[in-house]
Coordinates of C-alpha atoms in Angstrom, one line a residue:
M1 CA 76.4 18.4 63.7
K2 CA 76.3 21.3 66.3
N3 CA 79.5 21.9 68.1
F4 CA 81.2 19.3 65.8
F5 CA 84.5 20.9 66.0
S6 CA 84.2 22.7 69.4
H7 CA 86.3 20.2 71.3
L8 CA 88.9 19.6 68.6
K9 CA 91.9 19.3 70.8
G10 CA 90.3 16.9 73.2
D11 CA 88.6 14.7 70.4
A12 CA 92.1 14.6 68.4
F13 CA 93.9 13.5 71.7
G14 CA 91.1 11.0 72.5
G15 CA 90.8 9.5 68.9
I16 CA 94.6 9.1 68.5
T17 CA 94.9 7.4 71.8
A18 CA 92.0 5.1 71.1
G19 CA 93.3 4.3 67.6
I20 CA 96.6 3.2 69.2
V21 CA 94.8 1.1 71.8
A22 CA 92.8 -0.5 69.0
L23 CA 95.7 -1.4 66.9
P24 CA 97.0 -4.5 68.6
L25 CA 93.5 -5.8 69.3
A26 CA 92.4 -5.3 65.7
L27 CA 95.3 -7.4 64.5
A28 CA 94.8 -10.0 67.2
F29 CA 91.0 -10.4 66.4
G30 CA 91.8 -10.5 62.7
V31 CA 94.1 -13.4 63.3
S32 CA 91.9 -15.3 65.6
S33 CA 88.9 -15.0 63.2
G34 CA 90.6 -17.0 60.5
L35 CA 90.5 -14.2 57.9
G36 CA 93.9 -12.6 58.9
P37 CA 95.2 -9.4 60.5
S38 CA 94.0 -7.1 57.6
A39 CA 90.4 -8.1 58.2
G40 CA 90.5 -7.1 61.8
L41 CA 92.4 -3.7 60.8
Y42 CA 89.8 -3.0 58.1
G43 CA 87.0 -3.5 60.6
A44 CA 88.5 -1.3 63.0
I45 CA 89.0 1.5 60.5
F46 CA 85.6 1.5 58.8
I47 CA 83.5 0.6 61.9
S48 CA 85.1 3.4 63.9
F49 CA 84.8 6.1 61.4
F50 CA 81.2 5.6 60.2
A51 CA 79.6 4.2 63.4
A52 CA 80.9 7.4 65.1
F53 CA 79.7 9.7 62.1
F54 CA 76.2 8.2 62.0
G55 CA 75.8 6.9 65.6
G56 CA 74.0 8.2 68.6
T57 CA 76.8 8.0 71.3
P58 CA 79.2 10.9 70.8
T59 CA 82.2 9.3 72.6
Q60 CA 81.9 5.8 71.4
I61 CA 84.8 4.1 69.8
S62 CA 83.8 1.0 67.8
G63 CA 85.6 -1.8 66.1
P64 CA 86.0 -5.5 66.3
T65 CA 85.3 -6.8 69.8
A66 CA 85.8 -10.2 71.7
P67 CA 82.1 -11.2 71.6
M68 CA 81.6 -10.3 67.9
T69 CA 85.0 -12.0 66.9
A70 CA 84.1 -15.2 68.8
V71 CA 80.8 -15.5 66.9
S72 CA 82.5 -14.5 63.6
M73 CA 85.0 -17.0 64.1
V74 CA 82.3 -19.8 64.1
V75 CA 80.7 -18.3 61.1
I76 CA 84.0 -18.1 59.1
A77 CA 85.1 -21.7 60.0
G78 CA 81.6 -23.1 59.0
I79 CA 81.5 -21.3 55.6
I80 CA 85.1 -22.1 54.9
A81 CA 84.5 -25.8 55.6
T82 CA 81.7 -25.8 53.0
H83 CA 84.1 -24.3 50.4
E84 CA 86.7 -27.0 50.3
G85 CA 88.8 -25.2 52.9
D86 CA 89.5 -22.3 50.5
V87 CA 89.2 -18.8 52.2
G88 CA 89.3 -17.3 48.7
K89 CA 86.2 -19.1 47.6
A90 CA 84.5 -18.8 51.0
L91 CA 85.1 -15.0 51.4
P92 CA 82.2 -13.5 49.4
Y93 CA 79.8 -15.6 51.3
I94 CA 81.5 -14.8 54.7
L95 CA 81.3 -11.1 53.9
T96 CA 77.8 -11.4 52.7
V97 CA 76.7 -12.6 56.0
F98 CA 78.6 -9.7 57.6
L99 CA 77.0 -7.3 55.2
L100 CA 73.4 -8.7 56.1
A101 CA 74.2 -8.5 59.8
G102 CA 74.9 -4.7 59.3
L103 CA 71.7 -4.1 57.3
F104 CA 69.8 -6.0 60.1
Q105 CA 71.3 -3.4 62.6
I106 CA 70.1 -0.6 60.4
G107 CA 66.6 -2.1 60.3
L108 CA 66.7 -2.7 64.1
G109 CA 67.5 1.0 64.6
L110 CA 64.9 2.3 62.1
L111 CA 62.2 0.1 63.8
G112 CA 63.1 1.5 67.2
F113 CA 64.3 -1.8 68.7
G114 CA 67.1 0.0 70.5
K115 CA 65.0 0.7 73.6
Y116 CA 64.2 -3.0 74.2
I117 CA 67.8 -4.2 74.6
K118 CA 67.7 -3.1 78.2
Y119 CA 65.3 -6.0 78.8
I120 CA 67.9 -8.7 78.4
P121 CA 68.4 -10.3 81.7
Y122 CA 71.9 -9.9 83.6
P123 CA 72.6 -13.6 84.1
V124 CA 72.3 -14.1 80.1
V125 CA 74.7 -11.3 79.5
S126 CA 77.0 -12.5 82.5
G127 CA 77.0 -16.1 81.3
F128 CA 77.7 -15.1 77.6
M129 CA 80.5 -12.7 78.4
T130 CA 82.3 -15.2 80.7
A131 CA 81.9 -17.9 77.9
I132 CA 83.6 -15.5 75.4
G133 CA 86.4 -15.2 77.9
V134 CA 86.7 -19.0 78.2
I135 CA 86.5 -19.5 74.5
I136 CA 89.3 -17.0 73.8
L137 CA 91.5 -18.4 76.5
V138 CA 91.2 -22.0 75.4
T139 CA 91.4 -21.4 71.6
Q140 CA 94.5 -19.4 72.0
I141 CA 96.5 -22.0 73.8
L142 CA 97.6 -23.8 70.6
P143 CA 99.1 -20.7 69.0
A144 CA 100.6 -19.6 72.2
I145 CA 102.6 -22.8 72.5
G146 CA 103.3 -22.8 68.7
Y147 CA 101.3 -25.7 67.7
Y148 CA 99.3 -25.6 64.3
P149 CA 97.3 -28.6 63.4
K150 CA 97.8 -28.1 59.8
E151 CA 101.6 -28.2 60.1
D152 CA 101.4 -31.5 62.3
E153 CA 102.2 -34.0 59.4
A154 CA 101.4 -37.2 61.5
F155 CA 98.0 -35.5 62.7
V156 CA 97.1 -34.6 59.0
E157 CA 98.0 -38.0 57.7
K158 CA 95.1 -39.4 59.8
F159 CA 92.6 -37.4 57.7
K160 CA 93.8 -38.6 54.2
P161 CA 91.2 -41.3 53.8
Q162 CA 88.4 -38.9 54.9
A163 CA 89.7 -36.2 52.6
E164 CA 89.5 -38.5 49.6
E165 CA 85.9 -39.3 50.5
V166 CA 85.0 -35.6 50.9
I167 CA 86.6 -34.8 47.4
L168 CA 84.7 -37.7 45.8
E169 CA 81.5 -36.6 47.6
N170 CA 81.9 -33.1 46.3
I171 CA 82.5 -34.3 42.6
L172 CA 79.2 -36.3 42.9
K173 CA 77.4 -33.4 44.2
E174 CA 78.7 -31.2 41.3
E175 CA 77.7 -33.8 38.8
A176 CA 74.4 -34.6 40.1
G177 CA 73.7 -30.8 39.9
K178 CA 74.5 -30.9 36.3
D179 CA 72.5 -34.1 35.6
I180 CA 75.7 -35.7 34.3
L181 CA 75.5 -38.8 36.4
V182 CA 72.6 -40.4 34.5
L183 CA 73.3 -38.8 31.0
E184 CA 76.9 -40.0 30.7
D185 CA 76.8 -43.2 32.6
F186 CA 79.4 -41.9 35.2
K187 CA 82.1 -41.4 32.6
S188 CA 82.7 -37.8 33.6
T189 CA 82.6 -38.7 37.4
I190 CA 85.1 -41.6 36.8
E191 CA 87.3 -39.2 35.0
K192 CA 87.3 -36.5 37.5
A193 CA 87.9 -39.2 40.3
N194 CA 90.9 -40.5 38.5
Q195 CA 92.3 -36.9 38.3
I196 CA 92.4 -36.4 42.1
S197 CA 96.1 -35.8 43.0
Q198 CA 98.0 -36.3 46.2
E199 CA 98.2 -32.6 46.4
D200 CA 94.4 -32.2 46.4
I201 CA 94.2 -34.9 49.2
A202 CA 96.9 -33.2 51.1
K203 CA 95.1 -29.9 50.9
E204 CA 91.8 -31.4 52.1
S205 CA 93.5 -33.3 54.8
K206 CA 94.9 -30.1 56.2
T207 CA 91.5 -28.4 56.0
L208 CA 89.9 -31.3 58.0
A209 CA 92.8 -31.4 60.6
K210 CA 92.3 -27.6 61.2
K211 CA 88.5 -28.1 61.5
E212 CA 89.0 -31.0 63.9
A213 CA 91.2 -28.8 66.1
S214 CA 88.9 -25.7 66.0
G215 CA 86.8 -24.2 68.9
V216 CA 86.9 -25.2 72.4
L217 CA 86.1 -28.9 72.0
G218 CA 88.6 -29.2 69.1
T219 CA 91.3 -27.5 71.0
L220 CA 90.8 -29.9 74.1
K221 CA 90.8 -32.9 71.7
V222 CA 94.3 -32.2 70.4
L223 CA 95.7 -30.4 73.5
P224 CA 97.4 -33.7 74.7
R225 CA 99.1 -34.1 71.4
A226 CA 100.0 -30.5 71.3
L227 CA 101.6 -30.5 74.8
K228 CA 104.1 -33.2 73.6
S229 CA 105.5 -30.7 70.8
I230 CA 105.6 -27.4 72.4
N231 CA 107.7 -24.7 70.7
K232 CA 109.6 -23.2 73.6
L233 CA 110.2 -20.0 71.7
E234 CA 106.7 -19.4 70.8
L235 CA 105.5 -20.1 74.5
I236 CA 108.1 -17.7 75.9
L237 CA 107.1 -14.9 73.4
A238 CA 103.5 -15.3 74.5
L239 CA 104.3 -15.5 78.3
V240 CA 106.5 -12.3 78.1
T241 CA 103.6 -10.5 76.2
I242 CA 101.1 -11.5 79.0
F243 CA 103.6 -10.4 81.7
I244 CA 104.1 -7.1 80.0
V245 CA 100.4 -6.4 79.4
F246 CA 99.5 -7.0 83.1
G247 CA 102.8 -5.7 84.6
F248 CA 103.1 -2.5 82.8
K249 CA 99.6 -1.4 84.0
R250 CA 101.1 -1.3 87.5
I251 CA 103.7 1.3 86.2
T252 CA 101.3 3.6 84.2
T253 CA 97.8 3.3 82.5
K254 CA 98.5 6.4 80.4
V255 CA 100.2 4.3 77.7
P256 CA 98.4 1.2 76.5
S257 CA 100.1 -1.8 77.9
A258 CA 98.9 -4.1 74.9
L259 CA 100.7 -1.7 72.6
V260 CA 103.9 -1.7 74.8
A261 CA 103.9 -5.5 74.7
L262 CA 103.2 -5.8 71.0
V263 CA 106.2 -3.3 70.3
V264 CA 108.7 -4.6 72.8
V265 CA 108.3 -8.3 72.2
S266 CA 108.0 -8.0 68.4
G267 CA 111.0 -5.6 68.3
V268 CA 113.2 -8.0 70.3
A269 CA 112.2 -11.1 68.4
Y270 CA 112.7 -9.4 65.0
G271 CA 115.8 -7.5 66.0
F272 CA 117.6 -10.8 67.4
G273 CA 116.6 -12.6 64.2
L274 CA 114.6 -15.2 66.2
D275 CA 113.0 -18.0 64.2
Y276 CA 109.4 -17.5 65.1
K277 CA 106.0 -17.8 63.2
Q278 CA 104.8 -14.3 61.7
I279 CA 101.3 -13.3 61.1
E280 CA 99.9 -13.2 57.8
E281 CA 101.1 -10.3 55.5
I282 CA 99.0 -7.0 55.7
P283 CA 98.3 -5.9 52.2
T284 CA 99.8 -2.4 51.3
G285 CA 97.9 0.3 49.5
L286 CA 94.2 1.2 49.9
P287 CA 91.5 -1.2 50.9
I288 CA 89.7 -2.7 47.9
P289 CA 85.8 -3.2 47.8
Q290 CA 85.0 -6.9 47.6
L291 CA 82.5 -6.7 44.6
E292 CA 82.2 -10.5 44.6
I293 CA 79.7 -9.9 47.4
F294 CA 77.3 -8.7 44.8
S295 CA 78.3 -10.5 41.8
K296 CA 78.0 -13.9 43.5
F297 CA 75.1 -13.1 45.5
S298 CA 72.5 -16.0 45.8
I299 CA 69.5 -16.2 47.9
A300 CA 69.7 -19.9 48.0
T301 CA 73.3 -19.8 49.2
L302 CA 72.6 -17.2 51.9
T303 CA 69.4 -18.6 53.2
P304 CA 71.1 -21.0 55.8
Y305 CA 73.0 -18.0 57.3
I306 CA 70.0 -15.4 57.8
F307 CA 69.5 -16.5 61.2
T308 CA 73.1 -16.3 61.9
A309 CA 73.3 -12.8 60.4
L310 CA 70.4 -11.8 62.6
S311 CA 72.0 -13.2 65.7
L312 CA 75.2 -11.4 64.8
A313 CA 73.2 -8.1 64.4
L314 CA 71.6 -8.5 67.8
L315 CA 74.9 -9.3 69.6
G316 CA 76.5 -6.3 68.1
A317 CA 73.5 -4.2 69.3
I318 CA 73.7 -5.6 72.9
D319 CA 77.5 -5.1 72.8
S320 CA 77.3 -1.4 71.5
L321 CA 74.3 -0.2 73.6
L322 CA 76.0 -1.8 76.9
T323 CA 79.1 0.3 76.1
S324 CA 76.8 3.4 75.4
V325 CA 75.4 3.0 78.9
V326 CA 79.1 3.0 80.3
A327 CA 79.8 6.1 78.2
D328 CA 76.6 7.9 79.6
N329 CA 77.7 7.2 83.1
M330 CA 81.1 8.7 82.6
T331 CA 80.0 11.8 80.7
K332 CA 76.7 12.3 82.3
T333 CA 75.0 12.4 79.0
K334 CA 72.3 10.3 77.3
H335 CA 72.9 8.3 74.1
K336 CA 70.2 7.8 71.4
P337 CA 69.9 3.9 71.2
N338 CA 68.1 3.7 67.9
K339 CA 70.4 6.1 66.2
E340 CA 73.4 4.2 67.5
L341 CA 72.1 1.0 66.0
V342 CA 71.8 2.7 62.6
G343 CA 75.4 4.0 63.0
Q344 CA 76.7 0.6 64.0
G345 CA 74.8 -1.1 61.1
I346 CA 76.3 1.5 58.5
G347 CA 79.7 0.8 59.9
N348 CA 79.5 -2.9 59.8
S349 CA 78.0 -2.8 56.2
I350 CA 80.8 -0.7 54.9
A351 CA 83.4 -2.7 56.8
A352 CA 82.0 -5.9 55.1
I353 CA 82.2 -4.4 51.8
F354 CA 85.8 -3.8 52.2
G355 CA 86.6 -7.2 53.6
G356 CA 86.6 -6.2 57.4
L357 CA 85.3 -8.0 60.6
P358 CA 82.0 -7.0 62.1
G359 CA 82.4 -5.1 65.3
A360 CA 80.5 -3.0 67.9
G361 CA 81.0 -0.4 70.5
A362 CA 84.3 -1.2 72.5
T363 CA 84.1 -0.5 76.3
I364 CA 87.9 -0.3 76.9
R365 CA 88.6 1.9 73.7
T366 CA 85.5 4.2 74.7
V367 CA 86.8 4.6 78.2
V368 CA 90.3 5.5 76.8
N369 CA 88.8 8.1 74.5
I370 CA 86.8 9.7 77.2
N371 CA 89.7 9.8 79.7
A372 CA 92.0 11.3 77.0
G373 CA 89.6 14.2 76.4
G374 CA 87.1 12.9 73.7
K375 CA 83.9 14.7 73.7
T376 CA 82.1 14.3 70.3
R377 CA 81.8 11.9 67.4
L378 CA 84.8 13.3 66.0
S379 CA 87.0 11.5 68.4
G380 CA 85.7 8.1 66.9
M381 CA 86.2 9.3 63.3
I382 CA 89.8 10.3 64.2
A383 CA 90.5 7.0 65.7
G384 CA 89.5 5.4 62.4
V385 CA 91.8 7.7 60.3
M386 CA 94.5 7.0 62.8
L387 CA 94.5 3.3 62.2
F388 CA 94.2 3.9 58.4
V389 CA 97.3 6.0 58.5
I390 CA 99.2 3.3 60.5
M391 CA 98.0 0.6 58.0
L392 CA 99.4 2.7 55.1
G393 CA 102.7 3.6 56.7
L394 CA 103.4 0.6 58.8
G395 CA 101.7 -2.3 57.2
P396 CA 104.9 -4.2 56.0
V397 CA 106.5 -3.6 59.6
A398 CA 103.3 -5.0 61.2
S399 CA 103.5 -8.1 59.0
K400 CA 106.6 -9.1 61.1
I401 CA 104.7 -9.5 64.3
P402 CA 105.0 -12.9 65.9
A403 CA 101.7 -14.7 66.0
A404 CA 102.6 -15.8 69.6
V405 CA 102.4 -12.2 70.6
L406 CA 98.9 -11.6 69.5
A407 CA 97.9 -15.0 71.0
G408 CA 99.3 -13.5 74.3
I409 CA 97.4 -10.3 73.9
L410 CA 94.2 -12.2 73.3
I411 CA 94.7 -14.3 76.4
T412 CA 94.7 -11.1 78.3
V413 CA 91.5 -10.0 76.6
G414 CA 90.0 -13.3 77.4
I415 CA 90.9 -13.0 81.1
G416 CA 89.6 -9.4 81.1
V417 CA 86.2 -9.9 79.4
M418 CA 84.9 -12.5 81.8
D419 CA 82.2 -11.3 84.3
Y420 CA 83.9 -11.7 87.7
K421 CA 81.2 -9.6 89.4
G422 CA 78.6 -12.3 88.4
L423 CA 80.9 -15.2 89.2
K424 CA 81.6 -13.8 92.8
A425 CA 77.9 -13.5 93.5
I426 CA 77.1 -17.1 92.7
P427 CA 77.2 -18.2 96.5
Y428 CA 75.2 -15.3 97.7
L429 CA 72.2 -15.5 95.3
P430 CA 68.9 -16.8 96.9
K431 CA 68.0 -20.4 96.0
D432 CA 64.5 -19.8 94.7
I433 CA 63.9 -23.1 92.6
K434 CA 63.8 -26.8 93.5
I435 CA 64.9 -29.4 91.0
G436 CA 64.4 -32.8 92.6
P437 CA 66.3 -32.9 95.9
L438 CA 68.4 -29.8 94.9
K439 CA 67.7 -26.2 95.7
L440 CA 69.3 -23.7 93.2
S441 CA 69.3 -20.1 92.4
S442 CA 67.3 -19.5 89.1
E443 CA 69.8 -16.8 88.1
V444 CA 72.8 -19.0 88.8
M445 CA 71.2 -21.8 86.8
I446 CA 70.6 -19.4 83.8
M447 CA 74.1 -18.0 83.9
L448 CA 75.6 -21.5 84.0
V449 CA 73.4 -22.8 81.2
V450 CA 74.4 -19.9 78.9
L451 CA 78.1 -20.3 79.9
L452 CA 78.3 -23.9 79.2
L453 CA 76.3 -24.0 76.0
S454 CA 78.1 -21.1 74.7
T455 CA 81.5 -22.6 75.4
F456 CA 80.8 -26.2 74.0
W457 CA 78.0 -25.8 71.7
D458 CA 76.9 -22.5 70.1
L459 CA 76.9 -19.0 71.2
V460 CA 73.9 -17.8 69.5
Y461 CA 71.6 -20.8 70.5
A462 CA 73.0 -20.5 73.9
V463 CA 71.7 -16.8 74.4
G464 CA 68.4 -17.8 72.8
I465 CA 67.9 -20.7 75.3
G466 CA 69.0 -18.5 78.2
L467 CA 66.5 -15.9 77.1
V468 CA 63.6 -18.5 76.8
I469 CA 64.4 -19.8 80.4
S470 CA 64.6 -16.5 81.8
S471 CA 61.3 -15.5 80.4
L472 CA 59.7 -18.7 81.5
L473 CA 60.9 -18.3 85.1
F474 CA 60.1 -14.6 85.2
M475 CA 56.5 -15.5 83.9
K476 CA 56.3 -18.2 86.6
T477 CA 57.4 -15.8 89.4
I478 CA 55.0 -13.1 88.3
G479 CA 52.2 -15.5 88.0
D480 CA 52.8 -17.0 91.4
L481 CA 52.9 -13.4 92.9
T482 CA 49.7 -12.3 91.0
A483 CA 47.8 -15.5 92.0
K484 CA 48.7 -14.8 95.7
R485 CA 47.4 -11.4 95.5
S486 CA 44.4 -12.4 93.5
D487 CA 43.0 -15.3 95.7
V488 CA 39.3 -15.9 95.4
K489 CA 38.0 -14.6 98.6
S490 CA 34.4 -13.9 99.7
L491 CA 33.2 -10.6 101.2
K492 CA 33.2 -12.2 104.7
E493 CA 36.9 -13.0 104.4
E494 CA 38.2 -9.8 102.8
A495 CA 36.8 -6.3 102.3
W496 CA 38.1 -3.0 100.9
P497 CA 37.4 0.1 102.8
D498 CA 34.6 1.1 100.6
E499 CA 32.9 -2.2 101.1
Y500 CA 32.4 -1.9 104.9
G501 CA 29.0 -0.3 104.4
F502 CA 27.6 -3.2 102.2
P503 CA 24.2 -4.3 103.4
T504 CA 24.6 -7.2 105.8
A505 CA 21.3 -8.7 104.5
L506 CA 22.8 -9.1 100.9
K507 CA 26.0 -10.8 101.9
E508 CA 24.8 -14.2 100.9
E509 CA 23.4 -13.2 97.7
V510 CA 26.4 -11.1 96.4
F511 CA 30.0 -12.3 96.0
I512 CA 32.7 -9.8 95.4
K513 CA 35.9 -10.7 93.6
H514 CA 39.1 -8.3 93.7
L515 CA 41.5 -8.7 90.8
K516 CA 44.8 -7.3 91.7
G517 CA 47.5 -7.3 88.9
P518 CA 47.6 -8.3 85.3
L519 CA 45.4 -11.2 84.0
F520 CA 47.8 -12.9 81.7
F521 CA 48.8 -16.5 80.8
G522 CA 50.8 -16.8 84.0
S523 CA 47.8 -16.3 86.3
T524 CA 44.7 -17.6 84.2
S525 CA 44.7 -21.2 86.0
D526 CA 43.7 -19.6 89.3
F527 CA 41.2 -17.2 87.7
L528 CA 39.4 -20.1 85.9
A529 CA 38.5 -21.6 89.2
L530 CA 36.5 -18.6 90.2
S531 CA 33.1 -19.9 89.1
K532 CA 33.7 -23.0 91.2
Q533 CA 34.5 -21.2 94.3
I534 CA 31.5 -19.0 94.4
P535 CA 29.1 -19.8 97.3
S536 CA 25.8 -21.5 96.1
T537 CA 23.8 -18.8 97.6
A538 CA 25.3 -16.0 95.4
K539 CA 23.3 -14.9 92.5
T540 CA 25.3 -11.8 91.7
V541 CA 29.1 -11.6 91.2
V542 CA 30.8 -8.1 91.3
I543 CA 34.3 -8.1 89.8
R544 CA 36.4 -5.2 90.9
L545 CA 39.0 -4.5 88.1
G546 CA 40.5 -1.2 89.1
R547 CA 43.8 -2.8 89.9
M548 CA 43.9 -4.9 86.7
Q549 CA 45.9 -2.7 84.4
Y550 CA 46.7 -5.4 81.7
M551 CA 45.1 -8.4 80.1
D552 CA 46.7 -10.5 77.4
Q553 CA 45.0 -13.0 74.9
S554 CA 45.2 -15.9 77.4
G555 CA 43.6 -13.8 80.2
L556 CA 40.8 -12.4 77.8
Y557 CA 39.8 -16.0 76.9
A558 CA 40.0 -17.2 80.6
M559 CA 37.6 -14.2 81.4
E560 CA 35.2 -15.3 78.6
D561 CA 35.1 -18.8 79.8
V562 CA 34.4 -17.9 83.4
L563 CA 31.7 -15.4 82.3
I564 CA 30.0 -17.9 80.1
D565 CA 30.1 -20.4 83.0
L566 CA 28.5 -18.0 85.4
K567 CA 25.8 -17.2 82.7
R568 CA 24.8 -20.8 82.5
Q569 CA 24.4 -20.8 86.3
N570 CA 22.1 -17.6 85.9
I571 CA 24.5 -15.5 87.8
T572 CA 24.6 -11.8 87.1
V573 CA 28.0 -10.3 86.7
L574 CA 28.9 -6.7 87.4
F575 CA 32.2 -4.9 86.6
V576 CA 33.5 -2.1 88.6
N577 CA 36.2 0.3 87.3
L578 CA 37.1 -1.4 84.2
L579 CA 40.3 0.2 82.9
K580 CA 40.9 1.1 79.2
Q581 CA 43.2 -1.7 77.9
P582 CA 41.2 -4.7 79.4
R583 CA 38.1 -2.9 78.2
Y584 CA 39.4 -2.6 74.6
M585 CA 40.4 -6.2 74.6
M586 CA 36.9 -7.4 75.9
E587 CA 35.2 -5.3 73.2
R588 CA 37.2 -6.9 70.4
I589 CA 35.5 -10.3 71.0
D590 CA 32.2 -9.0 72.2
I591 CA 32.4 -10.0 75.8
I592 CA 31.1 -6.4 76.0
P593 CA 28.2 -6.1 75.4
D594 CA 27.2 -9.8 74.7
L595 CA 28.1 -11.2 78.1
I596 CA 28.5 -8.0 80.1
P597 CA 26.0 -5.3 79.0
N598 CA 27.2 -1.7 79.4
E599 CA 24.7 -1.1 82.1
H600 CA 26.5 -3.7 84.2
I601 CA 29.8 -1.7 84.1
F602 CA 30.2 0.9 86.9
K603 CA 32.9 3.6 87.2
N604 CA 33.0 3.1 91.0
F605 CA 31.9 0.8 93.7
D606 CA 29.4 3.4 95.1
T607 CA 27.3 3.4 91.8
C608 CA 27.5 -0.4 91.8
L609 CA 26.2 -0.6 95.2
D610 CA 23.2 1.5 94.3
W611 CA 22.4 -1.1 91.5
V612 CA 22.7 -3.9 94.0
K613 CA 20.3 -2.4 96.5
T614 CA 17.8 -1.8 93.9
N615 CA 18.0 -5.1 91.9
V616 CA 19.2 -7.7 94.4
K617 CA 16.6 -9.1 96.8
D618 CA 17.4 -10.7 100.2
E619 CA 16.3 -14.3 99.6
F620 CA 17.4 -15.7 103.0
K621 CA 15.4 -13.6 105.6
N622 CA 15.5 -15.0 109.0

């Protein structure tokens, strides 16, 4: 808390400015998530305040972000679909997943995982960020042209037969859970089935229609239909919003262009009494804790979403710490990654309890804060308070905002979030792998795999697959490099400087092997061939280990296999300059002293040479 208020003026101006910038984005992310604008606003308020207060990056401004919202949108849609399309019924379970994600982040910070985020490969991050941009762009096409699947009566009509089946299936599941099906001879089930009204079918049909048109694939499916019924007013509002967001930046960047677009277009639309679709009403008064999170808590219900919550936590961690690096570069400071994760986790947990969207460190808002004079965590707390005041004072006014305006703002966010640097580099990256007749760049392949899988399948699994492919390719590359440097060569072919004085008469009896680099699962296959490449005249093998800094379990057992093979051939093995980590590994499974006694381990080559001169005889005298 040192110097907490020492930069009050700069922090106040930075926080207020960042809060104003966050307003339109918070509303837009809330609407696109499916929980409504208030969820985005609550998330921005609580995450900004508490992540700043407890976090490890003084100038960071946090709140709902494009990546977090994109993943949350999938989670929300999935849970709502399993609760008969009723947001009210699904909300406690959605918020429980968000709360769990926040708790996971706290755990990651306390366990010290913050320092490992830097090992995520750039192609994975690049593909993911570009996919986020594509997802936002595609999914905002429908609201931008004023098409809402639930309001298309002809489209909804198609789902009525399926809706009736879903309702009957839900009744059967409910009855089966209560053991009524057998006990009452289907009487209760038949009675409930007869009570299904046209209203129930219509409601379920709208839910199914909305689900069918959700996501990138859903949008593309209904796009031809949507283009036939464009609402010209909604399209004009969206296009004017996009034009102002990009155009106003050319005039000045001191005033947030998204805010200008929001105020101007919304003001004109409302002032002239245009017939546009408004966003959902923002509740007035103080945010209320959603205590149903705890009262309806169930391990069985939550179990399918544990991996999703962990993925959301990891994504938020990556998003936040990347922004922390940007803040460090601008302020010439160094953030505390683990403390930052704890702060983000606390912010997300509290936001979930009050019904807010999860979020992370937001790069644009953080940059705005720093440029406006923000120096300490007080700036992030002020940004949260600023949004809270706006919500209390201007909630009814904000409820008049056209939905098309927020769609236009999100389209500009989608365009801005894509990684153009990575896309531009595609033609210039070296083609280092071959698949059939094609030569490809491994980094481009990873980026495209993550991009396509994220866009058309699942964001979380796409990142996981990208990491696995990256790791495998990295291990292959390191393995190849290690193998090249660790070729089995006899003394006649290669000698290190301290070996030049080796007795010529003993060169047939002694074989020297140099290990350079780690002995791990990527290089074991070449090492296992060692015993087969030793000249038949050799009765002693010297393995020089001074450059083998690391050995994993695969390398350990490969070493054991080779030593056992050499022992069967009555070949004596000597170790030279065995380092600490490999020695520890070999002592754990008794390679030392069972296969290599301590008297056969030498600190340097000179002492080993003395042993060789004393114990090895020239058996091939001319």
